[in-house]
Amino acid sequence: MKILGISGSPRKEGNTSILVKRALGICREKGAEIEFISLADKEILYCDNCNACVPKNNFLCPKNDDVPEILEKMKSADALIIGSPAYFSSVSGKLKSLFDRTLPLRRNNFQLSGKVGGAIAVGGSRNGGQEFVLRDIQNWMLLHEMIIVGDKKTAHFGGIAVGRKMGDVINDEEGMKTVENLAVMVFETTSRMRGNEE
Ligand SMILES: Cc1cc2nc3c(=O)[nH]c(=O)nc-3n(C[C@H](O)[C@H](O)[C@H](O)COP(=O)(O)O)c2cc1C
């Protein structure tokens, strides 16, 4: 089982990275193969609706940046764990740009269909819009026909933490627990689905 974690923060070693890596750590302990991508050092140009990613062009996007490599990793994963900082109660612009660039995967026979998805959000304020951020990520997953899970036992919408400065989330015990519980749910759901396929 392959689980890909993506941090949508432009801060490489920031709170989102810490949280996504924690979730991946739990999945690895349970036996998953994991991979982590930080968008901080990736070039992601935004989709400008040029409409080149159509069947006659093999759904290829003409932009030359780091997105194709990320899309390949998404396609080969069984589950995705995606995290973002709250930026004005939405996902970061960088993550939104990546989401828009996944259009070819949807157009070309829903290549993320059936993959399990979990979402993580961190904000500097306790009520800084983290639930809206999760909803942004989950909406993207729904439009790709992915299967969304929340956090087991703490049983809400996914991983939610509070932290403003780099590393703050380490002290948010309750938030960290939701991230760990999200990872358990992602792992268990993916296992169950793979079992059913065999
Ligand atoms: C442009 C911008 C907008 C932000 N908007 C919010 C917000 O709406 N709600 C919130 O709680 N925190 C907000 N923050 C704070 C970040 O979410 C917070 O610092 C977070 O820990 C950053 O995560 P990172 O370390 O992974 O980059 C904002 C930060 C920036 C730079």
mmCIF file of C-alpha atoms and ligand atoms in Angstrom:
data_model
loop_
_atom_site.group_PDB
_atom_site.id
_atom_site.type_symbol
_atom_site.label_atom_id
_atom_site.label_comp_id
_atom_site.label_asym_id
_atom_site.label_seq_id
_atom_site.Cartn_x
_atom_site.Cartn_y
_atom_site.Cartn_z
ATOM 1 C CA MET A 1 0.000 0.000 0.000
ATOM 2 C CA LYS A 2 1.406 3.363 -1.035
ATOM 3 C CA ILE A 3 0.402 6.544 0.783
ATOM 4 C CA LEU A 4 1.450 9.931 -0.540
ATOM 5 C CA GLY A 5 1.471 12.958 1.760
ATOM 6 C CA ILE A 6 1.542 16.485 0.390
ATOM 7 C CA SER A 7 2.199 19.652 2.349
ATOM 8 C CA GLY A 8 0.633 22.637 0.614
ATOM 9 C CA SER A 9 2.592 25.208 2.607
ATOM 10 C CA PRO A 10 5.220 27.444 1.017
ATOM 11 C CA ARG A 11 7.193 27.049 4.304
ATOM 12 C CA LYS A 12 9.291 23.938 3.880
ATOM 13 C CA GLU A 13 9.708 22.895 7.501
ATOM 14 C CA GLY A 14 6.553 24.584 8.751
ATOM 15 C CA ASN A 15 3.576 23.311 10.699
ATOM 16 C CA THR A 16 1.835 21.660 7.755
ATOM 17 C CA SER A 17 4.937 19.617 6.940
ATOM 18 C CA ILE A 18 5.227 18.503 10.559
ATOM 19 C CA LEU A 19 1.591 17.368 10.605
ATOM 20 C CA VAL A 20 1.613 15.583 7.255
ATOM 21 C CA LYS A 21 4.874 13.835 8.164
ATOM 22 C CA ARG A 22 3.334 12.742 11.485
ATOM 23 C CA ALA A 23 0.377 11.208 9.654
ATOM 24 C CA LEU A 24 2.716 9.432 7.249
ATOM 25 C CA GLY A 25 4.785 8.167 10.189
ATOM 26 C CA ILE A 26 1.717 6.439 11.635
ATOM 27 C CA CYS A 27 0.939 4.862 8.250
ATOM 28 C CA ARG A 28 4.508 3.630 7.932
ATOM 29 C CA GLU A 29 4.396 2.076 11.429
ATOM 30 C CA LYS A 30 1.338 0.151 10.272
ATOM 31 C CA GLY A 31 3.141 -1.163 7.202
ATOM 32 C CA ALA A 32 2.459 1.320 4.405
ATOM 33 C CA GLU A 33 5.031 2.546 1.935
ATOM 34 C CA ILE A 34 5.048 6.313 2.270
ATOM 35 C CA GLU A 35 6.233 9.319 0.325
ATOM 36 C CA PHE A 36 6.222 12.999 1.291
ATOM 37 C CA ILE A 37 6.148 16.003 -1.015
ATOM 38 C CA SER A 38 6.467 19.592 0.129
ATOM 39 C CA LEU A 39 5.175 22.128 -2.355
ATOM 40 C CA ALA A 40 7.593 24.658 -0.858
ATOM 41 C CA ASP A 41 10.346 23.807 -3.282
ATOM 42 C CA LYS A 42 8.131 22.972 -6.252
ATOM 43 C CA GLU A 43 7.355 25.239 -9.135
ATOM 44 C CA ILE A 44 3.614 25.170 -9.756
ATOM 45 C CA LEU A 45 2.262 27.388 -12.497
ATOM 46 C CA TYR A 46 -1.450 28.030 -12.395
ATOM 47 C CA CYS A 47 -3.975 26.649 -14.839
ATOM 48 C CA ASP A 48 -5.121 29.330 -17.258
ATOM 49 C CA ASN A 49 -7.784 27.220 -18.966
ATOM 50 C CA CYS A 50 -5.911 27.021 -22.272
ATOM 51 C CA ASN A 51 -7.826 23.796 -22.819
ATOM 52 C CA ALA A 52 -4.854 21.965 -24.303
ATOM 53 C CA CYS A 53 -5.262 18.947 -21.987
ATOM 54 C CA VAL A 54 -7.798 17.294 -24.272
ATOM 55 C CA PRO A 55 -7.882 13.833 -25.924
ATOM 56 C CA LYS A 56 -6.271 14.949 -29.195
ATOM 57 C CA ASN A 57 -3.199 16.081 -27.188
ATOM 58 C CA ASN A 58 -3.194 12.994 -24.982
ATOM 59 C CA PHE A 59 -4.474 15.159 -22.119
ATOM 60 C CA LEU A 60 -1.009 16.733 -21.813
ATOM 61 C CA CYS A 61 -0.607 20.139 -20.211
ATOM 62 C CA PRO A 62 1.885 22.329 -22.102
ATOM 63 C CA LYS A 63 3.272 23.953 -18.942
ATOM 64 C CA ASN A 64 6.821 23.114 -18.011
ATOM 65 C CA ASP A 65 7.168 22.882 -14.232
ATOM 66 C CA ASP A 66 7.118 20.350 -11.362
ATOM 67 C CA VAL A 67 3.459 19.372 -11.661
ATOM 68 C CA PRO A 68 3.783 16.328 -13.974
ATOM 69 C CA GLU A 69 6.073 14.598 -11.458
ATOM 70 C CA ILE A 70 3.548 15.213 -8.663
ATOM 71 C CA LEU A 71 0.657 13.930 -10.784
ATOM 72 C CA GLU A 72 2.567 10.712 -11.487
ATOM 73 C CA LYS A 73 3.055 10.174 -7.753
ATOM 74 C CA MET A 74 -0.631 10.847 -7.117
ATOM 75 C CA LYS A 75 -1.589 8.277 -9.729
ATOM 76 C CA SER A 76 0.621 5.568 -8.254
ATOM 77 C CA ALA A 77 -0.573 6.083 -4.645
ATOM 78 C CA ASP A 78 -3.445 4.167 -3.061
ATOM 79 C CA ALA A 79 -4.221 7.032 -0.700
ATOM 80 C CA LEU A 80 -3.457 10.733 -0.398
ATOM 81 C CA ILE A 81 -3.047 12.774 2.772
ATOM 82 C CA ILE A 82 -3.098 16.456 1.909
ATOM 83 C CA GLY A 83 -2.386 19.296 4.319
ATOM 84 C CA SER A 84 -2.619 23.049 4.035
ATOM 85 C CA PRO A 85 -2.189 26.106 6.210
ATOM 86 C CA ALA A 86 -5.273 28.298 6.481
ATOM 87 C CA TYR A 87 -4.745 31.323 4.255
ATOM 88 C CA PHE A 88 -7.712 33.624 4.752
ATOM 89 C CA SER A 89 -9.723 30.509 5.652
ATOM 90 C CA SER A 90 -8.889 28.729 2.402
ATOM 91 C CA VAL A 91 -6.103 26.474 1.182
ATOM 92 C CA SER A 92 -2.795 28.123 0.276
ATOM 93 C CA GLY A 93 -2.582 29.565 -3.226
ATOM 94 C CA LYS A 94 0.122 27.066 -4.044
ATOM 95 C CA LEU A 95 -2.059 24.092 -3.167
ATOM 96 C CA LYS A 96 -5.014 25.568 -5.057
ATOM 97 C CA SER A 97 -2.778 25.944 -8.104
ATOM 98 C CA LEU A 98 -1.833 22.282 -7.834
ATOM 99 C CA PHE A 99 -5.485 21.284 -7.466
ATOM 100 C CA ASP A 100 -6.393 23.160 -10.640
ATOM 101 C CA ARG A 101 -3.562 21.517 -12.525
ATOM 102 C CA THR A 102 -4.972 18.058 -11.730
ATOM 103 C CA LEU A 103 -7.699 18.667 -14.311
ATOM 104 C CA PRO A 104 -6.055 16.290 -16.852
ATOM 105 C CA LEU A 105 -6.297 13.423 -14.345
ATOM 106 C CA ARG A 106 -10.038 13.986 -14.085
ATOM 107 C CA ARG A 107 -10.563 14.493 -17.773
ATOM 108 C CA ASN A 108 -8.598 11.408 -18.662
ATOM 109 C CA ASN A 109 -10.876 8.790 -17.116
ATOM 110 C CA PHE A 110 -10.824 9.917 -13.457
ATOM 111 C CA GLN A 111 -7.410 8.579 -12.595
ATOM 112 C CA LEU A 112 -7.739 9.350 -8.882
ATOM 113 C CA SER A 113 -11.094 7.586 -8.635
ATOM 114 C CA GLY A 114 -11.403 5.240 -5.654
ATOM 115 C CA LYS A 115 -8.269 6.431 -3.889
ATOM 116 C CA VAL A 116 -8.677 7.168 -0.194
ATOM 117 C CA GLY A 117 -8.191 10.764 0.915
ATOM 118 C CA GLY A 118 -7.578 12.487 4.233
ATOM 119 C CA ALA A 119 -7.177 16.207 4.875
ATOM 120 C CA ILE A 120 -5.170 18.225 7.404
ATOM 121 C CA ALA A 121 -5.401 21.942 8.178
ATOM 122 C CA VAL A 122 -3.467 24.268 10.454
ATOM 123 C CA GLY A 123 -4.153 27.871 11.300
ATOM 124 C CA GLY A 124 -2.693 30.460 13.623
ATOM 125 C CA SER A 125 -6.029 30.973 15.393
ATOM 126 C CA ARG A 126 -8.183 28.441 17.212
ATOM 127 C CA ASN A 127 -11.140 29.307 14.965
ATOM 128 C CA GLY A 128 -9.138 30.438 11.963
ATOM 129 C CA GLY A 129 -11.122 28.568 9.330
ATOM 130 C CA GLN A 130 -9.429 25.166 9.513
ATOM 131 C CA GLU A 131 -12.731 23.386 8.849
ATOM 132 C CA PHE A 132 -13.190 25.428 5.671
ATOM 133 C CA VAL A 133 -9.694 24.438 4.600
ATOM 134 C CA LEU A 134 -10.530 20.770 5.104
ATOM 135 C CA ARG A 135 -13.678 21.314 3.073
ATOM 136 C CA ASP A 136 -11.639 22.855 0.220
ATOM 137 C CA ILE A 137 -9.378 19.813 0.154
ATOM 138 C CA GLN A 138 -12.271 17.388 0.482
ATOM 139 C CA ASN A 139 -14.229 19.112 -2.291
ATOM 140 C CA TRP A 140 -11.259 18.607 -4.583
ATOM 141 C CA MET A 141 -11.180 14.931 -3.552
ATOM 142 C CA LEU A 142 -14.902 14.511 -4.184
ATOM 143 C CA LEU A 143 -14.591 15.962 -7.665
ATOM 144 C CA HIS A 144 -11.943 13.344 -8.370
ATOM 145 C CA GLU A 145 -14.255 10.534 -7.127
ATOM 146 C CA MET A 146 -11.978 9.882 -4.166
ATOM 147 C CA ILE A 147 -13.189 8.339 -0.909
ATOM 148 C CA ILE A 148 -12.887 10.756 1.979
ATOM 149 C CA VAL A 149 -12.254 9.725 5.549
ATOM 150 C CA GLY A 150 -12.137 11.668 8.817
ATOM 151 C CA ASP A 151 -10.287 11.025 12.058
ATOM 152 C CA LYS A 152 -11.035 7.802 13.898
ATOM 153 C CA LYS A 153 -12.147 8.114 17.569
ATOM 154 C CA THR A 154 -11.824 11.907 17.641
ATOM 155 C CA ALA A 155 -14.320 11.537 14.766
ATOM 156 C CA HIS A 156 -14.571 14.900 13.107
ATOM 157 C CA PHE A 157 -13.508 16.152 9.695
ATOM 158 C CA GLY A 158 -9.825 15.273 9.581
ATOM 159 C CA GLY A 159 -6.668 16.637 11.181
ATOM 160 C CA ILE A 160 -6.999 20.135 12.625
ATOM 161 C CA ALA A 161 -4.258 21.950 14.494
ATOM 162 C CA VAL A 162 -3.427 25.379 15.807
ATOM 163 C CA GLY A 163 -0.023 26.968 15.343
ATOM 164 C CA ARG A 164 1.313 30.237 14.004
ATOM 165 C CA LYS A 165 5.109 30.202 14.174
ATOM 166 C CA MET A 166 7.141 27.392 12.602
ATOM 167 C CA GLY A 167 6.959 24.333 14.856
ATOM 168 C CA ASP A 168 4.120 25.589 17.084
ATOM 169 C CA VAL A 169 1.948 22.564 16.309
ATOM 170 C CA ILE A 170 4.256 20.264 18.219
ATOM 171 C CA ASN A 171 2.665 21.710 21.376
ATOM 172 C CA ASP A 172 -0.904 21.226 20.144
ATOM 173 C CA GLU A 173 -1.498 17.805 21.649
ATOM 174 C CA GLU A 174 -5.176 17.688 20.822
ATOM 175 C CA GLY A 175 -4.570 18.736 17.218
ATOM 176 C CA MET A 176 -1.776 16.204 16.819
ATOM 177 C CA LYS A 177 -4.147 13.485 18.052
ATOM 178 C CA THR A 178 -6.649 14.304 15.289
ATOM 179 C CA VAL A 179 -3.852 14.036 12.729
ATOM 180 C CA GLU A 180 -2.783 10.651 14.105
ATOM 181 C CA ASN A 181 -6.381 9.451 14.131
ATOM 182 C CA LEU A 182 -6.845 10.614 10.551
ATOM 183 C CA ALA A 183 -3.817 8.534 9.579
ATOM 184 C CA VAL A 184 -5.327 5.446 11.245
ATOM 185 C CA MET A 185 -8.539 5.906 9.312
ATOM 186 C CA VAL A 186 -6.707 6.421 6.001
ATOM 187 C CA PHE A 187 -4.628 3.299 6.598
ATOM 188 C CA GLU A 188 -7.501 1.083 7.743
ATOM 189 C CA THR A 189 -9.868 2.168 4.975
ATOM 190 C CA THR A 190 -7.225 1.663 2.297
ATOM 191 C CA SER A 191 -6.399 -1.805 3.703
ATOM 192 C CA ARG A 192 -10.042 -2.777 3.701
ATOM 193 C CA MET A 193 -10.509 -1.631 0.138
ATOM 194 C CA ARG A 194 -7.407 -3.400 -1.108
ATOM 195 C CA GLY A 195 -8.553 -6.560 0.696
ATOM 196 C CA ASN A 196 -11.885 -6.359 -1.039
ATOM 197 C CA GLU A 197 -10.191 -6.049 -4.409
ATOM 198 C CA GLU A 198 -8.172 -9.253 -3.955
HETATM 199 C C1 LIG B 1 -1.459 34.996 3.926
HETATM 200 C C2 LIG B 1 -1.743 34.293 5.220
HETATM 201 C C3 LIG B 1 -3.068 34.143 5.602
HETATM 202 C C4 LIG B 1 -3.375 33.481 6.784
HETATM 203 N N1 LIG B 1 -4.685 33.302 7.112
HETATM 204 C C5 LIG B 1 -5.012 32.613 8.225
HETATM 205 C C6 LIG B 1 -6.368 32.334 8.511
HETATM 206 O O1 LIG B 1 -7.291 32.663 7.777
HETATM 207 N N2 LIG B 1 -6.626 31.653 9.655
HETATM 208 C C7 LIG B 1 -5.657 31.243 10.520
HETATM 209 O O2 LIG B 1 -5.967 30.639 11.539
HETATM 210 N N3 LIG B 1 -4.333 31.464 10.244
HETATM 211 C C8 LIG B 1 -4.001 32.120 9.108
HETATM 212 N N4 LIG B 1 -2.672 32.321 8.792
HETATM 213 C C9 LIG B 1 -1.631 31.737 9.667
HETATM 214 C C10 LIG B 1 -1.105 30.401 9.139
HETATM 215 O O3 LIG B 1 -2.165 29.518 8.818
HETATM 216 C C11 LIG B 1 -0.213 29.762 10.202
HETATM 217 O O4 LIG B 1 0.925 30.582 10.422
HETATM 218 C C12 LIG B 1 0.212 28.345 9.870
HETATM 219 O O5 LIG B 1 0.857 27.777 10.986
HETATM 220 C C13 LIG B 1 1.152 28.294 8.682
HETATM 221 O O6 LIG B 1 1.471 26.959 8.408
HETATM 222 P P1 LIG B 1 2.923 26.521 7.836
HETATM 223 O O7 LIG B 1 3.888 26.691 8.970
HETATM 224 O O8 LIG B 1 2.751 25.117 7.436
HETATM 225 O O9 LIG B 1 3.210 27.435 6.696
HETATM 226 C C14 LIG B 1 -2.337 32.998 7.625
HETATM 227 C C15 LIG B 1 -1.007 33.162 7.221
HETATM 228 C C16 LIG B 1 -0.707 33.813 6.039
HETATM 229 C C17 LIG B 1 0.733 33.954 5.610
#
